[in-house]
Every structure is written in C-alpha cells, then in structure tokens.
Amino acid sequence: MGLVGGVSALAAAAALLLGSATPDKGPAETADAVCGWRIAATHVLAELDLGSVSGSSAGVLRAALLALDADEPGFVPVTCYATGVTGQSGDHENGSNDHQPPGTPPGGSSSPAGSSSLLSAQDQGQGQGDTAGEVFGWGTPDVVDDFTGTQLGPDWNAYDGSGHAGNGVRSPAAATVAGGVLTIDGSGDGTTAGLAWTAHSQKFGRWETRMRAPTGSPSYNALALLWPTQENFPIGGEIDFAEIMDPSRDKIELFLHYGADNSQVHGELKIDATQWHNYAVEWTSAGVTAFVDGREWWKTEDTSILPPGPMHLCLQLDWFPRGDGESGRMQVDWVKQWGLAAGEGSSTTSGGSEGSTDADSSTSITDEVNNVDGR
C-alpha cells in the first residue's frame, strides 16, 4: 500500500492503537506493535515535513499525526528502544553498543575497535532514541567523540582558571571520562569544568550531543553551545542550543546572542532534562535550527543575527552561587559534528519560530572572562 493511498488506514490504525495504548495504560505501551507504529509514525512525519510526500491526503495524514503529538519529544517511549522491536535494529543508533554513525557501511566504524560507549545497565535500558542526524539523513559525521577510555581526547581544550563570570574555579580535574561517558562535576564551592572542541572549528555546520543533567545544586547551569573561535564575544555571537538553567531540570532553553550589545533571542522547551536526550543544532547561511531527539523545536531564519565567523562546540557546567553549597553534575554520552556542502540549506522547511527576549541566558551580560584564555 502506498504512503498516500494508505492514509485512511494508517489514521484509523493510529486511532485504534494509540487510543488504547496511551502512556497511562502501563505495559501495553511497550508492545512491539505499538512501538513499531510510533517509531514509523515519527519517520513518516519527518518525510511529510520535508515535503517528500505531497497532496491533500498527505496533509490529512500530517494533521492526524500532529493531533497525536507525533512531533513531540517522548512520543516514542524510551522503553520502545529497549525492547528490541522487530525490524528496528538497524534504524536507531545505539551508541552504548555499536556507535556506528548514520551512513556507515555494515561492518564499518568511525571509531577504534572496542570503543563502544558502555553505560550502566540502567542507562543502557533507556536506548538511544532518535537523532537528528538519522532522521534528516546527515550522513556520516566528520568527527565523533564517544568518550571511550579514561581521559579526554587531544582535541579538547579544558578550561583552567577562574570560573564563569569570575565565580568559582575551572578545573580540568572536574571533567572525567569513564564507562563511555564524560562527566563534569561541580562542587559546593564552585569548582567545576568546561571544555572547548577548538580543534574542529568551522563556519556553518551541524552538531549533536547526547547529554543529561541530574538534579542538584540550583547554582549550576549545564549547557552545550557554539562559541566564536576568534574569541570576540559578543560581536562573534554565541548559540546556546541546550542550556539547562532551571534547578528542577524540567526544561531546556536556547539563546542566540548577537551584536556588540549582546542582544539575544530565546526559546524554551519543556522536557525532563535529567534523562538522556539528543540535542542538535544546525547552522546554515539561512538560519539556525535546534532539535531534540530528532524533532525540530526552534528555528530562526533571521540572517541578520547569525554569527559572523567560525565557531566550535563547548560543553560547560557553569556556577552561579546562590548560597546552597550543593554539588552539580552533567553527563555527555557522545558528540558529533558535520560540515555543510556548498549551498546546503536547512534540513526542515518550517518557517521558523517566534523569537523572544523574555529571558536572559547565563551570558546575557557581556563577560570578557567567559570562554577565553585564562579561564
């Protein structure tokens, strides 16, 4: 049955399956049929959003899927990826076991033999979920770090000096690698870490990271960001594409900084940031798009606010003392980076999100000691 021709049947199946398999229904939600349908539905919706299927029936199907929240992070329960759904083993990357990036031929690998990321059994049970790289066909990443071994790779520059905005201390020792996971710890006195992937600076591209931030001190913000390689903030811009500021870790925020006065636009998304999620950002000459678990959630097509020069990925746990004296933590399973071919545009066809300035990021005040030499 063709995709468009089967719209009525698929919509009916959706109503039948999901009407009796909502998240509060218990074990039935992880049945192979339901998991398989949910996973397939997200990929169908991605194709529709990309314009791969056209016609009035496609519009009906898209509306039906959106009505079922198929575009929302968490639509496919993480348990679905842990149950070994028939026919899905090759469709969803599992970095904890294989770590083959999208587009890697069978038997091929971008990492040394035996370099799979070995999370704990509890973490591994959550699966890897969808990634933007897979959903939008970004192909094999140009560079991957899945944090194998017991120390950081040579491409990372660990901050060493005063903390963010002069608060606390940046210590390379606060960033550790074990079991295929990078952990950045923050102590009650503000000793924490930050890392810059300066060896892979580029203008335009795509980055994706799998990370989480367990609850802890309200003084700590965890974030993944793009920072100007010329060290000319704020003129050089900044893209905080996954900033976890709320102490309850129940949302992520995005801030795009621009201009000599450090102006910014902002977006936020409700999500359980204590759990593993895949956060991605795509920066093209036409705009910036942010993704969570393979779904677009924020986008701007305002080219006047885009960074003017090359940038690189940074991972930071920033301390803003509130007198609590508690510890904080963030963890990263892997990071990936892609370059863009000449003239390559956005992966999605949406018109962008409403920009706002109703919140301030952790670098809303021009800060000459943030992310510069002598950190």
Short mmCIF file of the C-alpha atoms (twelve columns), coordinates in Angstrom:
data_MODEL
# 
_entry.id   MODEL 
# 
loop_
_atom_site.group_PDB 
_atom_site.id 
_atom_site.type_symbol 
_atom_site.label_atom_id 
_atom_site.label_alt_id 
_atom_site.label_comp_id 
_atom_site.label_asym_id 
_atom_site.label_seq_id 
_atom_site.Cartn_x 
_atom_site.Cartn_y 
_atom_site.Cartn_z 
_atom_site.pdbx_PDB_model_num 
ATOM 1   C CA . MET A 1   0.000  0.000  0.000  1 
ATOM 2   C CA . GLY A 2   1.402  3.416  -0.936 1 
ATOM 3   C CA . LEU A 3   2.012  6.016  1.748  1 
ATOM 4   C CA . VAL A 4   -0.602 8.470  0.486  1 
ATOM 5   C CA . GLY A 5   -3.036 5.787  -0.605 1 
ATOM 6   C CA . GLY A 6   -2.932 4.288  2.846  1 
ATOM 7   C CA . VAL A 7   -3.679 7.478  4.734  1 
ATOM 8   C CA . SER A 8   -7.151 6.441  5.861  1 
ATOM 9   C CA . ALA A 9   -5.984 3.046  7.031  1 
ATOM 10  C CA . LEU A 10  -2.990 4.497  8.853  1 
ATOM 11  C CA . ALA A 11  -5.112 7.166  10.532 1 
ATOM 12  C CA . ALA A 12  -7.607 4.521  11.622 1 
ATOM 13  C CA . ALA A 13  -4.811 2.322  12.917 1 
ATOM 14  C CA . ALA A 14  -3.400 5.292  14.780 1 
ATOM 15  C CA . ALA A 15  -6.695 5.961  16.487 1 
ATOM 16  C CA . LEU A 16  -7.101 2.285  17.363 1 
ATOM 17  C CA . LEU A 17  -3.580 1.680  18.612 1 
ATOM 18  C CA . LEU A 18  -2.972 4.922  20.442 1 
ATOM 19  C CA . GLY A 19  -6.490 5.206  21.752 1 
ATOM 20  C CA . SER A 20  -5.898 2.060  23.773 1 
ATOM 21  C CA . ALA A 21  -2.154 2.488  24.351 1 
ATOM 22  C CA . THR A 22  -1.731 5.850  25.964 1 
ATOM 23  C CA . PRO A 23  1.207  6.281  28.383 1 
ATOM 24  C CA . ASP A 24  -1.034 5.679  31.421 1 
ATOM 25  C CA . LYS A 25  -2.058 2.249  30.167 1 
ATOM 26  C CA . GLY A 26  1.025  0.517  31.538 1 
ATOM 27  C CA . PRO A 27  2.863  -2.391 29.863 1 
ATOM 28  C CA . ALA A 28  0.731  -2.343 26.714 1 
ATOM 29  C CA . GLU A 29  2.558  0.810  25.644 1 
ATOM 30  C CA . THR A 30  5.754  -1.148 25.042 1 
ATOM 31  C CA . ALA A 31  4.154  -3.848 22.896 1 
ATOM 32  C CA . ASP A 32  6.003  -4.407 19.646 1 
ATOM 33  C CA . ALA A 33  3.047  -3.304 17.519 1 
ATOM 34  C CA . VAL A 34  2.607  -0.007 19.326 1 
ATOM 35  C CA . CYS A 35  6.328  0.740  19.494 1 
ATOM 36  C CA . GLY A 36  6.776  -0.147 15.867 1 
ATOM 37  C CA . TRP A 37  3.919  2.101  14.814 1 
ATOM 38  C CA . ARG A 38  5.111  5.036  16.901 1 
ATOM 39  C CA . ILE A 39  8.651  4.779  15.515 1 
ATOM 40  C CA . ALA A 40  7.336  4.515  11.959 1 
ATOM 41  C CA . ALA A 41  4.979  7.443  12.528 1 
ATOM 42  C CA . THR A 42  7.825  9.768  13.517 1 
ATOM 43  C CA . HIS A 43  9.709  8.914  10.337 1 
ATOM 44  C CA . VAL A 44  6.591  9.382  8.196  1 
ATOM 45  C CA . LEU A 45  6.033  12.795 9.795  1 
ATOM 46  C CA . ALA A 46  9.644  13.752 9.092  1 
ATOM 47  C CA . GLU A 47  9.156  12.853 5.420  1 
ATOM 48  C CA . LEU A 48  5.968  14.921 5.286  1 
ATOM 49  C CA . ASP A 49  7.697  17.897 6.920  1 
ATOM 50  C CA . LEU A 50  10.489 17.645 4.381  1 
ATOM 51  C CA . GLY A 51  7.990  17.746 1.537  1 
ATOM 52  C CA . SER A 52  8.901  14.253 0.314  1 
ATOM 53  C CA . VAL A 53  5.189  13.448 0.023  1 
ATOM 54  C CA . SER A 54  2.625  15.893 -1.376 1 
ATOM 55  C CA . GLY A 55  -1.098 16.051 -1.960 1 
ATOM 56  C CA . SER A 56  -4.244 16.578 0.077  1 
ATOM 57  C CA . SER A 57  -4.109 13.088 1.585  1 
ATOM 58  C CA . ALA A 58  -0.600 13.783 2.848  1 
ATOM 59  C CA . GLY A 59  -1.928 16.885 4.564  1 
ATOM 60  C CA . VAL A 60  -4.641 14.849 6.255  1 
ATOM 61  C CA . LEU A 61  -2.065 12.322 7.405  1 
ATOM 62  C CA . ARG A 62  0.230  15.035 8.742  1 
ATOM 63  C CA . ALA A 63  -2.644 16.642 10.643 1 
ATOM 64  C CA . ALA A 64  -3.598 13.264 12.116 1 
ATOM 65  C CA . LEU A 65  -0.047 12.605 13.275 1 
ATOM 66  C CA . LEU A 66  0.296  16.082 14.774 1 
ATOM 67  C CA . ALA A 67  -3.007 15.592 16.600 1 
ATOM 68  C CA . LEU A 68  -1.460 12.510 18.166 1 
ATOM 69  C CA . ASP A 69  1.616  14.550 19.238 1 
ATOM 70  C CA . ALA A 70  3.921  12.610 16.924 1 
ATOM 71  C CA . ASP A 71  6.122  15.699 16.699 1 
ATOM 72  C CA . GLU A 72  6.679  15.880 20.450 1 
ATOM 73  C CA . PRO A 73  9.849  14.600 22.170 1 
ATOM 74  C CA . GLY A 74  8.889  11.474 24.074 1 
ATOM 75  C CA . PHE A 75  6.204  10.383 21.576 1 
ATOM 76  C CA . VAL A 76  8.214  7.175  21.235 1 
ATOM 77  C CA . PRO A 77  8.742  5.985  24.832 1 
ATOM 78  C CA . VAL A 78  12.351 5.228  25.641 1 
ATOM 79  C CA . THR A 79  11.229 1.728  26.618 1 
ATOM 80  C CA . CYS A 80  10.476 1.061  22.959 1 
ATOM 81  C CA . TYR A 81  14.171 1.220  22.159 1 
ATOM 82  C CA . ALA A 82  14.963 -1.210 24.941 1 
ATOM 83  C CA . THR A 83  12.523 -3.928 23.894 1 
ATOM 84  C CA . GLY A 84  14.223 -4.925 20.631 1 
ATOM 85  C CA . VAL A 85  11.272 -4.057 18.384 1 
ATOM 86  C CA . THR A 86  11.288 -6.368 15.377 1 
ATOM 87  C CA . GLY A 87  12.779 -4.776 12.306 1 
ATOM 88  C CA . GLN A 88  14.144 -1.712 14.116 1 
ATOM 89  C CA . SER A 89  17.658 -2.812 14.996 1 
ATOM 90  C CA . GLY A 90  19.173 -1.056 12.006 1 
ATOM 91  C CA . ASP A 91  17.063 2.077  12.194 1 
ATOM 92  C CA . HIS A 92  18.127 3.571  15.509 1 
ATOM 93  C CA . GLU A 93  21.689 4.136  16.551 1 
ATOM 94  C CA . ASN A 94  22.632 2.632  19.884 1 
ATOM 95  C CA . GLY A 95  25.870 4.276  20.898 1 
ATOM 96  C CA . SER A 96  26.092 2.161  24.013 1 
ATOM 97  C CA . ASN A 97  26.632 -0.958 21.936 1 
ATOM 98  C CA . ASP A 98  27.715 -0.092 18.401 1 
ATOM 99  C CA . HIS A 99  28.246 3.635  17.859 1 
ATOM 100 C CA . GLN A 100 28.170 3.379  14.087 1 
ATOM 101 C CA . PRO A 101 27.190 6.821  12.786 1 
ATOM 102 C CA . PRO A 102 24.410 7.116  10.197 1 
ATOM 103 C CA . GLY A 103 25.664 6.178  6.754  1 
ATOM 104 C CA . THR A 104 28.438 3.875  7.986  1 
ATOM 105 C CA . PRO A 105 28.504 0.737  5.807  1 
ATOM 106 C CA . PRO A 106 27.755 -2.597 7.501  1 
ATOM 107 C CA . GLY A 107 30.845 -3.671 9.353  1 
ATOM 108 C CA . GLY A 108 32.339 -0.185 9.086  1 
ATOM 109 C CA . SER A 109 33.173 2.050  12.026 1 
ATOM 110 C CA . SER A 110 34.379 5.569  12.628 1 
ATOM 111 C CA . SER A 111 35.841 4.593  15.999 1 
ATOM 112 C CA . PRO A 112 38.629 2.204  17.002 1 
ATOM 113 C CA . ALA A 113 37.649 -1.387 17.644 1 
ATOM 114 C CA . GLY A 114 36.163 -1.903 21.067 1 
ATOM 115 C CA . SER A 115 35.376 1.779  21.539 1 
ATOM 116 C CA . SER A 116 31.638 1.432  22.141 1 
ATOM 117 C CA . SER A 117 30.218 3.533  24.939 1 
ATOM 118 C CA . LEU A 118 29.460 1.288  27.908 1 
ATOM 119 C CA . LEU A 119 26.776 2.933  30.007 1 
ATOM 120 C CA . SER A 120 25.427 1.304  33.128 1 
ATOM 121 C CA . ALA A 121 22.631 -1.234 32.706 1 
ATOM 122 C CA . GLN A 122 20.140 1.319  33.991 1 
ATOM 123 C CA . ASP A 123 21.232 3.932  31.473 1 
ATOM 124 C CA . GLN A 124 21.508 1.444  28.650 1 
ATOM 125 C CA . GLY A 125 17.921 0.387  29.193 1 
ATOM 126 C CA . GLN A 126 16.778 3.800  28.031 1 
ATOM 127 C CA . GLY A 127 18.041 3.215  24.495 1 
ATOM 128 C CA . GLN A 128 19.467 5.968  22.332 1 
ATOM 129 C CA . GLY A 129 16.280 7.377  20.848 1 
ATOM 130 C CA . ASP A 130 16.062 9.243  17.562 1 
ATOM 131 C CA . THR A 131 18.848 11.553 16.471 1 
ATOM 132 C CA . ALA A 132 18.571 14.479 14.091 1 
ATOM 133 C CA . GLY A 133 21.479 13.022 12.149 1 
ATOM 134 C CA . GLU A 134 19.466 9.903  11.372 1 
ATOM 135 C CA . VAL A 135 16.047 11.454 10.915 1 
ATOM 136 C CA . PHE A 136 17.300 14.058 8.430  1 
ATOM 137 C CA . GLY A 137 19.936 11.952 6.717  1 
ATOM 138 C CA . TRP A 138 23.010 13.982 7.609  1 
ATOM 139 C CA . GLY A 139 25.223 11.031 6.761  1 
ATOM 140 C CA . THR A 140 28.463 10.014 8.418  1 
ATOM 141 C CA . PRO A 141 29.711 12.687 10.842 1 
ATOM 142 C CA . ASP A 142 33.034 14.315 10.055 1 
ATOM 143 C CA . VAL A 143 34.127 13.747 13.627 1 
ATOM 144 C CA . VAL A 144 32.752 11.812 16.603 1 
ATOM 145 C CA . ASP A 145 33.808 11.544 20.224 1 
ATOM 146 C CA . ASP A 146 32.050 8.859  22.235 1 
ATOM 147 C CA . PHE A 147 34.320 9.332  25.264 1 
ATOM 148 C CA . THR A 148 35.932 5.941  25.391 1 
ATOM 149 C CA . GLY A 149 38.969 5.259  27.505 1 
ATOM 150 C CA . THR A 150 39.782 7.074  30.735 1 
ATOM 151 C CA . GLN A 151 40.748 10.551 29.595 1 
ATOM 152 C CA . LEU A 152 39.702 13.284 27.210 1 
ATOM 153 C CA . GLY A 153 40.952 13.165 23.654 1 
ATOM 154 C CA . PRO A 154 43.595 15.650 22.494 1 
ATOM 155 C CA . ASP A 155 41.059 17.726 20.513 1 
ATOM 156 C CA . TRP A 156 39.502 19.100 23.691 1 
ATOM 157 C CA . ASN A 157 40.722 22.230 25.453 1 
ATOM 158 C CA . ALA A 158 39.860 22.095 29.168 1 
ATOM 159 C CA . TYR A 159 39.317 25.449 30.857 1 
ATOM 160 C CA . ASP A 160 41.781 26.189 33.639 1 
ATOM 161 C CA . GLY A 161 41.446 29.315 35.753 1 
ATOM 162 C CA . SER A 162 38.674 31.465 37.159 1 
ATOM 163 C CA . GLY A 163 35.090 30.316 36.746 1 
ATOM 164 C CA . HIS A 164 32.339 31.692 34.579 1 
ATOM 165 C CA . ALA A 165 31.897 35.431 35.218 1 
ATOM 166 C CA . GLY A 166 34.650 35.128 37.819 1 
ATOM 167 C CA . ASN A 167 32.612 32.771 40.006 1 
ATOM 168 C CA . GLY A 168 34.416 29.717 41.358 1 
ATOM 169 C CA . VAL A 169 37.207 27.864 39.590 1 
ATOM 170 C CA . ARG A 170 37.530 25.997 36.315 1 
ATOM 171 C CA . SER A 171 39.498 22.827 36.952 1 
ATOM 172 C CA . PRO A 172 40.329 20.248 34.264 1 
ATOM 173 C CA . ALA A 173 40.150 17.609 37.015 1 
ATOM 174 C CA . ALA A 174 36.395 18.199 37.317 1 
ATOM 175 C CA . ALA A 175 35.887 16.616 33.879 1 
ATOM 176 C CA . THR A 176 36.336 12.835 33.913 1 
ATOM 177 C CA . VAL A 177 35.816 10.052 31.390 1 
ATOM 178 C CA . ALA A 178 34.714 6.555  32.403 1 
ATOM 179 C CA . GLY A 179 32.422 3.870  31.023 1 
ATOM 180 C CA . GLY A 180 31.971 5.728  27.747 1 
ATOM 181 C CA . VAL A 181 30.579 8.845  29.423 1 
ATOM 182 C CA . LEU A 182 32.018 12.298 30.040 1 
ATOM 183 C CA . THR A 183 31.056 13.611 33.473 1 
ATOM 184 C CA . ILE A 184 31.522 17.209 34.573 1 
ATOM 185 C CA . ASP A 185 31.123 17.639 38.307 1 
ATOM 186 C CA . GLY A 186 30.661 20.833 40.246 1 
ATOM 187 C CA . SER A 187 31.446 21.092 43.945 1 
ATOM 188 C CA . GLY A 188 29.658 23.170 46.518 1 
ATOM 189 C CA . ASP A 189 32.426 25.777 46.441 1 
ATOM 190 C CA . GLY A 190 32.167 26.321 42.681 1 
ATOM 191 C CA . THR A 191 34.943 24.109 41.368 1 
ATOM 192 C CA . THR A 192 33.717 22.870 38.005 1 
ATOM 193 C CA . ALA A 193 34.837 22.381 34.402 1 
ATOM 194 C CA . GLY A 194 34.252 23.494 30.851 1 
ATOM 195 C CA . LEU A 195 35.535 22.061 27.568 1 
ATOM 196 C CA . ALA A 196 36.041 23.535 24.101 1 
ATOM 197 C CA . TRP A 197 36.286 21.409 20.929 1 
ATOM 198 C CA . THR A 198 38.509 24.028 19.374 1 
ATOM 199 C CA . ALA A 199 40.227 21.612 17.005 1 
ATOM 200 C CA . HIS A 200 37.021 21.351 14.971 1 
ATOM 201 C CA . SER A 201 36.127 24.984 14.399 1 
ATOM 202 C CA . GLN A 202 34.026 25.741 11.320 1 
ATOM 203 C CA . LYS A 203 31.606 28.269 9.865  1 
ATOM 204 C CA . PHE A 204 28.213 26.624 9.363  1 
ATOM 205 C CA . GLY A 205 27.537 23.006 10.141 1 
ATOM 206 C CA . ARG A 206 25.661 20.607 12.369 1 
ATOM 207 C CA . TRP A 207 26.402 19.406 15.869 1 
ATOM 208 C CA . GLU A 208 24.628 16.838 18.024 1 
ATOM 209 C CA . THR A 209 25.243 15.676 21.576 1 
ATOM 210 C CA . ARG A 210 23.591 13.202 23.889 1 
ATOM 211 C CA . MET A 211 23.567 14.538 27.432 1 
ATOM 212 C CA . ARG A 212 21.691 14.849 30.690 1 
ATOM 213 C CA . ALA A 213 21.849 16.948 33.857 1 
ATOM 214 C CA . PRO A 214 20.769 15.227 37.070 1 
ATOM 215 C CA . THR A 215 19.074 17.421 39.625 1 
ATOM 216 C CA . GLY A 216 21.400 19.004 42.126 1 
ATOM 217 C CA . SER A 217 22.549 22.448 43.116 1 
ATOM 218 C CA . PRO A 218 20.363 25.295 41.792 1 
ATOM 219 C CA . SER A 219 23.621 27.205 41.389 1 
ATOM 220 C CA . TYR A 220 24.695 25.101 38.396 1 
ATOM 221 C CA . ASN A 221 23.689 25.515 34.743 1 
ATOM 222 C CA . ALA A 222 24.551 22.781 32.260 1 
ATOM 223 C CA . LEU A 223 24.859 23.673 28.596 1 
ATOM 224 C CA . ALA A 224 26.068 22.799 25.135 1 
ATOM 225 C CA . LEU A 225 26.913 25.801 22.970 1 
ATOM 226 C CA . LEU A 226 28.741 27.147 19.941 1 
ATOM 227 C CA . TRP A 227 31.372 29.761 20.749 1 
ATOM 228 C CA . PRO A 228 33.243 32.083 18.334 1 
ATOM 229 C CA . THR A 229 36.713 30.752 17.608 1 
ATOM 230 C CA . GLN A 230 38.049 34.291 17.266 1 
ATOM 231 C CA . GLU A 231 37.194 34.836 20.955 1 
ATOM 232 C CA . ASN A 232 35.347 38.018 20.030 1 
ATOM 233 C CA . PHE A 233 32.153 37.649 22.053 1 
ATOM 234 C CA . PRO A 234 29.661 39.324 21.924 1 
ATOM 235 C CA . ILE A 235 30.318 40.539 18.354 1 
ATOM 236 C CA . GLY A 236 31.182 36.993 17.316 1 
ATOM 237 C CA . GLY A 237 27.886 35.692 18.668 1 
ATOM 238 C CA . GLU A 238 27.035 32.613 20.701 1 
ATOM 239 C CA . ILE A 239 24.494 29.831 20.221 1 
ATOM 240 C CA . ASP A 240 23.438 28.113 23.449 1 
ATOM 241 C CA . PHE A 241 21.419 25.319 21.849 1 
ATOM 242 C CA . ALA A 242 20.812 23.294 25.011 1 
ATOM 243 C CA . GLU A 243 21.021 25.343 28.202 1 
ATOM 244 C CA . ILE A 244 19.608 23.714 31.340 1 
ATOM 245 C CA . MET A 245 19.124 26.523 33.820 1 
ATOM 246 C CA . ASP A 246 16.059 25.529 35.825 1 
ATOM 247 C CA . PRO A 247 17.015 23.796 39.113 1 
ATOM 248 C CA . SER A 248 14.250 21.214 38.599 1 
ATOM 249 C CA . ARG A 249 15.762 20.316 35.197 1 
ATOM 250 C CA . ASP A 250 12.314 20.275 33.608 1 
ATOM 251 C CA . LYS A 251 13.083 22.356 30.529 1 
ATOM 252 C CA . ILE A 252 15.840 23.340 28.152 1 
ATOM 253 C CA . GLU A 253 16.416 26.798 26.746 1 
ATOM 254 C CA . LEU A 254 18.077 28.216 23.653 1 
ATOM 255 C CA . PHE A 255 19.762 31.610 23.391 1 
ATOM 256 C CA . LEU A 256 21.222 33.080 20.228 1 
ATOM 257 C CA . HIS A 257 23.451 36.043 21.118 1 
ATOM 258 C CA . TYR A 258 24.345 38.649 18.518 1 
ATOM 259 C CA . GLY A 259 25.643 42.188 18.083 1 
ATOM 260 C CA . ALA A 260 28.005 44.433 20.017 1 
ATOM 261 C CA . ASP A 261 25.357 44.998 22.700 1 
ATOM 262 C CA . ASN A 262 24.887 41.254 23.266 1 
ATOM 263 C CA . SER A 263 21.280 41.141 22.095 1 
ATOM 264 C CA . GLN A 264 19.612 37.748 22.119 1 
ATOM 265 C CA . VAL A 265 16.628 35.701 21.014 1 
ATOM 266 C CA . HIS A 266 15.324 32.885 23.143 1 
ATOM 267 C CA . GLY A 267 13.272 29.718 23.068 1 
ATOM 268 C CA . GLU A 268 12.417 27.078 25.644 1 
ATOM 269 C CA . LEU A 269 11.001 23.560 25.665 1 
ATOM 270 C CA . LYS A 270 9.511  21.538 28.496 1 
ATOM 271 C CA . ILE A 271 11.444 18.302 28.830 1 
ATOM 272 C CA . ASP A 272 12.841 16.054 31.534 1 
ATOM 273 C CA . ALA A 273 16.472 17.090 31.197 1 
ATOM 274 C CA . THR A 274 17.530 14.656 33.931 1 
ATOM 275 C CA . GLN A 275 17.091 11.904 31.330 1 
ATOM 276 C CA . TRP A 276 19.268 11.270 28.294 1 
ATOM 277 C CA . HIS A 277 18.228 13.272 25.234 1 
ATOM 278 C CA . ASN A 278 19.843 14.032 21.888 1 
ATOM 279 C CA . TYR A 279 20.300 17.778 21.358 1 
ATOM 280 C CA . ALA A 280 21.306 19.089 17.946 1 
ATOM 281 C CA . VAL A 281 21.852 22.429 16.235 1 
ATOM 282 C CA . GLU A 282 22.091 23.203 12.534 1 
ATOM 283 C CA . TRP A 283 23.676 26.488 11.463 1 
ATOM 284 C CA . THR A 284 23.448 27.433 7.792  1 
ATOM 285 C CA . SER A 285 23.748 30.674 5.875  1 
ATOM 286 C CA . ALA A 286 19.944 30.861 6.010  1 
ATOM 287 C CA . GLY A 287 19.344 30.354 9.719  1 
ATOM 288 C CA . VAL A 288 19.691 28.252 12.865 1 
ATOM 289 C CA . THR A 289 17.555 25.251 13.814 1 
ATOM 290 C CA . ALA A 290 17.515 23.307 17.098 1 
ATOM 291 C CA . PHE A 291 16.391 19.709 17.539 1 
ATOM 292 C CA . VAL A 292 15.626 17.354 20.419 1 
ATOM 293 C CA . ASP A 293 15.517 13.612 19.769 1 
ATOM 294 C CA . GLY A 294 15.292 14.182 16.034 1 
ATOM 295 C CA . ARG A 295 12.476 16.773 16.206 1 
ATOM 296 C CA . GLU A 296 12.792 20.437 15.325 1 
ATOM 297 C CA . TRP A 297 11.697 22.608 18.242 1 
ATOM 298 C CA . TRP A 298 13.183 26.049 17.470 1 
ATOM 299 C CA . LYS A 299 14.267 27.863 14.345 1 
ATOM 300 C CA . THR A 300 15.188 31.321 13.112 1 
ATOM 301 C CA . GLU A 301 15.571 32.495 9.535  1 
ATOM 302 C CA . ASP A 302 16.693 35.992 10.510 1 
ATOM 303 C CA . THR A 303 20.073 36.125 8.807  1 
ATOM 304 C CA . SER A 304 20.891 39.496 10.384 1 
ATOM 305 C CA . ILE A 305 21.518 37.847 13.766 1 
ATOM 306 C CA . LEU A 306 23.680 34.935 12.639 1 
ATOM 307 C CA . PRO A 307 27.284 34.584 13.882 1 
ATOM 308 C CA . PRO A 308 29.772 36.227 11.510 1 
ATOM 309 C CA . GLY A 309 32.637 33.745 11.748 1 
ATOM 310 C CA . PRO A 310 33.747 30.198 12.618 1 
ATOM 311 C CA . MET A 311 32.597 28.601 15.854 1 
ATOM 312 C CA . HIS A 312 33.304 25.483 17.896 1 
ATOM 313 C CA . LEU A 313 31.387 23.290 20.312 1 
ATOM 314 C CA . CYS A 314 31.705 23.831 24.063 1 
ATOM 315 C CA . LEU A 315 30.372 21.786 26.980 1 
ATOM 316 C CA . GLN A 316 30.098 23.654 30.266 1 
ATOM 317 C CA . LEU A 317 28.788 23.333 33.798 1 
ATOM 318 C CA . ASP A 318 28.600 26.951 34.964 1 
ATOM 319 C CA . TRP A 319 28.356 28.064 38.594 1 
ATOM 320 C CA . PHE A 320 26.177 30.965 39.705 1 
ATOM 321 C CA . PRO A 321 26.420 30.890 43.514 1 
ATOM 322 C CA . ARG A 322 23.104 31.025 45.336 1 
ATOM 323 C CA . GLY A 323 24.427 30.068 48.745 1 
ATOM 324 C CA . ASP A 324 23.244 26.475 48.685 1 
ATOM 325 C CA . GLY A 325 26.633 24.726 48.858 1 
ATOM 326 C CA . GLU A 326 25.361 21.683 46.931 1 
ATOM 327 C CA . SER A 327 27.067 19.805 44.133 1 
ATOM 328 C CA . GLY A 328 26.035 19.699 40.466 1 
ATOM 329 C CA . ARG A 329 26.670 17.434 37.510 1 
ATOM 330 C CA . MET A 330 26.214 16.993 33.776 1 
ATOM 331 C CA . GLN A 331 26.979 13.936 31.663 1 
ATOM 332 C CA . VAL A 332 27.615 13.502 27.937 1 
ATOM 333 C CA . ASP A 333 27.473 10.180 26.093 1 
ATOM 334 C CA . TRP A 334 28.760 11.396 22.725 1 
ATOM 335 C CA . VAL A 335 29.207 14.401 20.444 1 
ATOM 336 C CA . LYS A 336 29.145 14.531 16.640 1 
ATOM 337 C CA . GLN A 337 29.867 17.185 14.045 1 
ATOM 338 C CA . TRP A 338 29.088 17.578 10.345 1 
ATOM 339 C CA . GLY A 339 30.219 20.154 7.837  1 
ATOM 340 C CA . LEU A 340 27.932 21.523 5.131  1 
ATOM 341 C CA . ALA A 341 28.330 21.123 1.405  1 
ATOM 342 C CA . ALA A 342 28.430 24.336 -0.633 1 
ATOM 343 C CA . GLY A 343 24.943 25.781 -0.851 1 
ATOM 344 C CA . GLU A 344 23.425 23.220 1.510  1 
ATOM 345 C CA . GLY A 345 20.426 24.632 3.339  1 
ATOM 346 C CA . SER A 346 18.182 23.783 6.257  1 
ATOM 347 C CA . SER A 347 17.034 20.224 6.890  1 
ATOM 348 C CA . THR A 348 13.477 21.399 7.559  1 
ATOM 349 C CA . THR A 349 11.000 23.513 5.632  1 
ATOM 350 C CA . SER A 350 9.260  25.209 8.544  1 
ATOM 351 C CA . GLY A 351 9.146  28.979 8.600  1 
ATOM 352 C CA . GLY A 352 10.873 29.387 11.926 1 
ATOM 353 C CA . SER A 353 9.820  30.088 15.491 1 
ATOM 354 C CA . GLU A 354 8.750  33.213 17.282 1 
ATOM 355 C CA . GLY A 355 11.889 34.778 18.683 1 
ATOM 356 C CA . SER A 356 11.698 36.346 22.120 1 
ATOM 357 C CA . THR A 357 13.789 38.326 24.555 1 
ATOM 358 C CA . ASP A 358 11.796 37.492 27.672 1 
ATOM 359 C CA . ALA A 359 14.602 35.600 29.386 1 
ATOM 360 C CA . ASP A 360 18.300 36.046 29.973 1 
ATOM 361 C CA . SER A 361 20.893 33.368 29.385 1 
ATOM 362 C CA . SER A 362 23.882 32.815 31.601 1 
ATOM 363 C CA . THR A 363 25.924 35.084 29.324 1 
ATOM 364 C CA . SER A 364 23.379 37.858 28.999 1 
ATOM 365 C CA . ILE A 365 25.877 40.285 30.471 1 
ATOM 366 C CA . THR A 366 28.941 40.859 28.314 1 
ATOM 367 C CA . ASP A 367 31.614 38.846 30.038 1 
ATOM 368 C CA . GLU A 368 35.222 39.105 28.979 1 
ATOM 369 C CA . VAL A 369 36.325 36.114 31.047 1 
ATOM 370 C CA . ASN A 370 33.746 33.718 29.637 1 
ATOM 371 C CA . ASN A 371 35.337 31.107 27.385 1 
ATOM 372 C CA . VAL A 372 38.583 32.957 26.818 1 
ATOM 373 C CA . ASP A 373 42.186 32.088 27.510 1 
ATOM 374 C CA . GLY A 374 42.887 32.183 31.209 1 
ATOM 375 C CA . ARG A 375 39.524 30.628 32.036 1 
# 
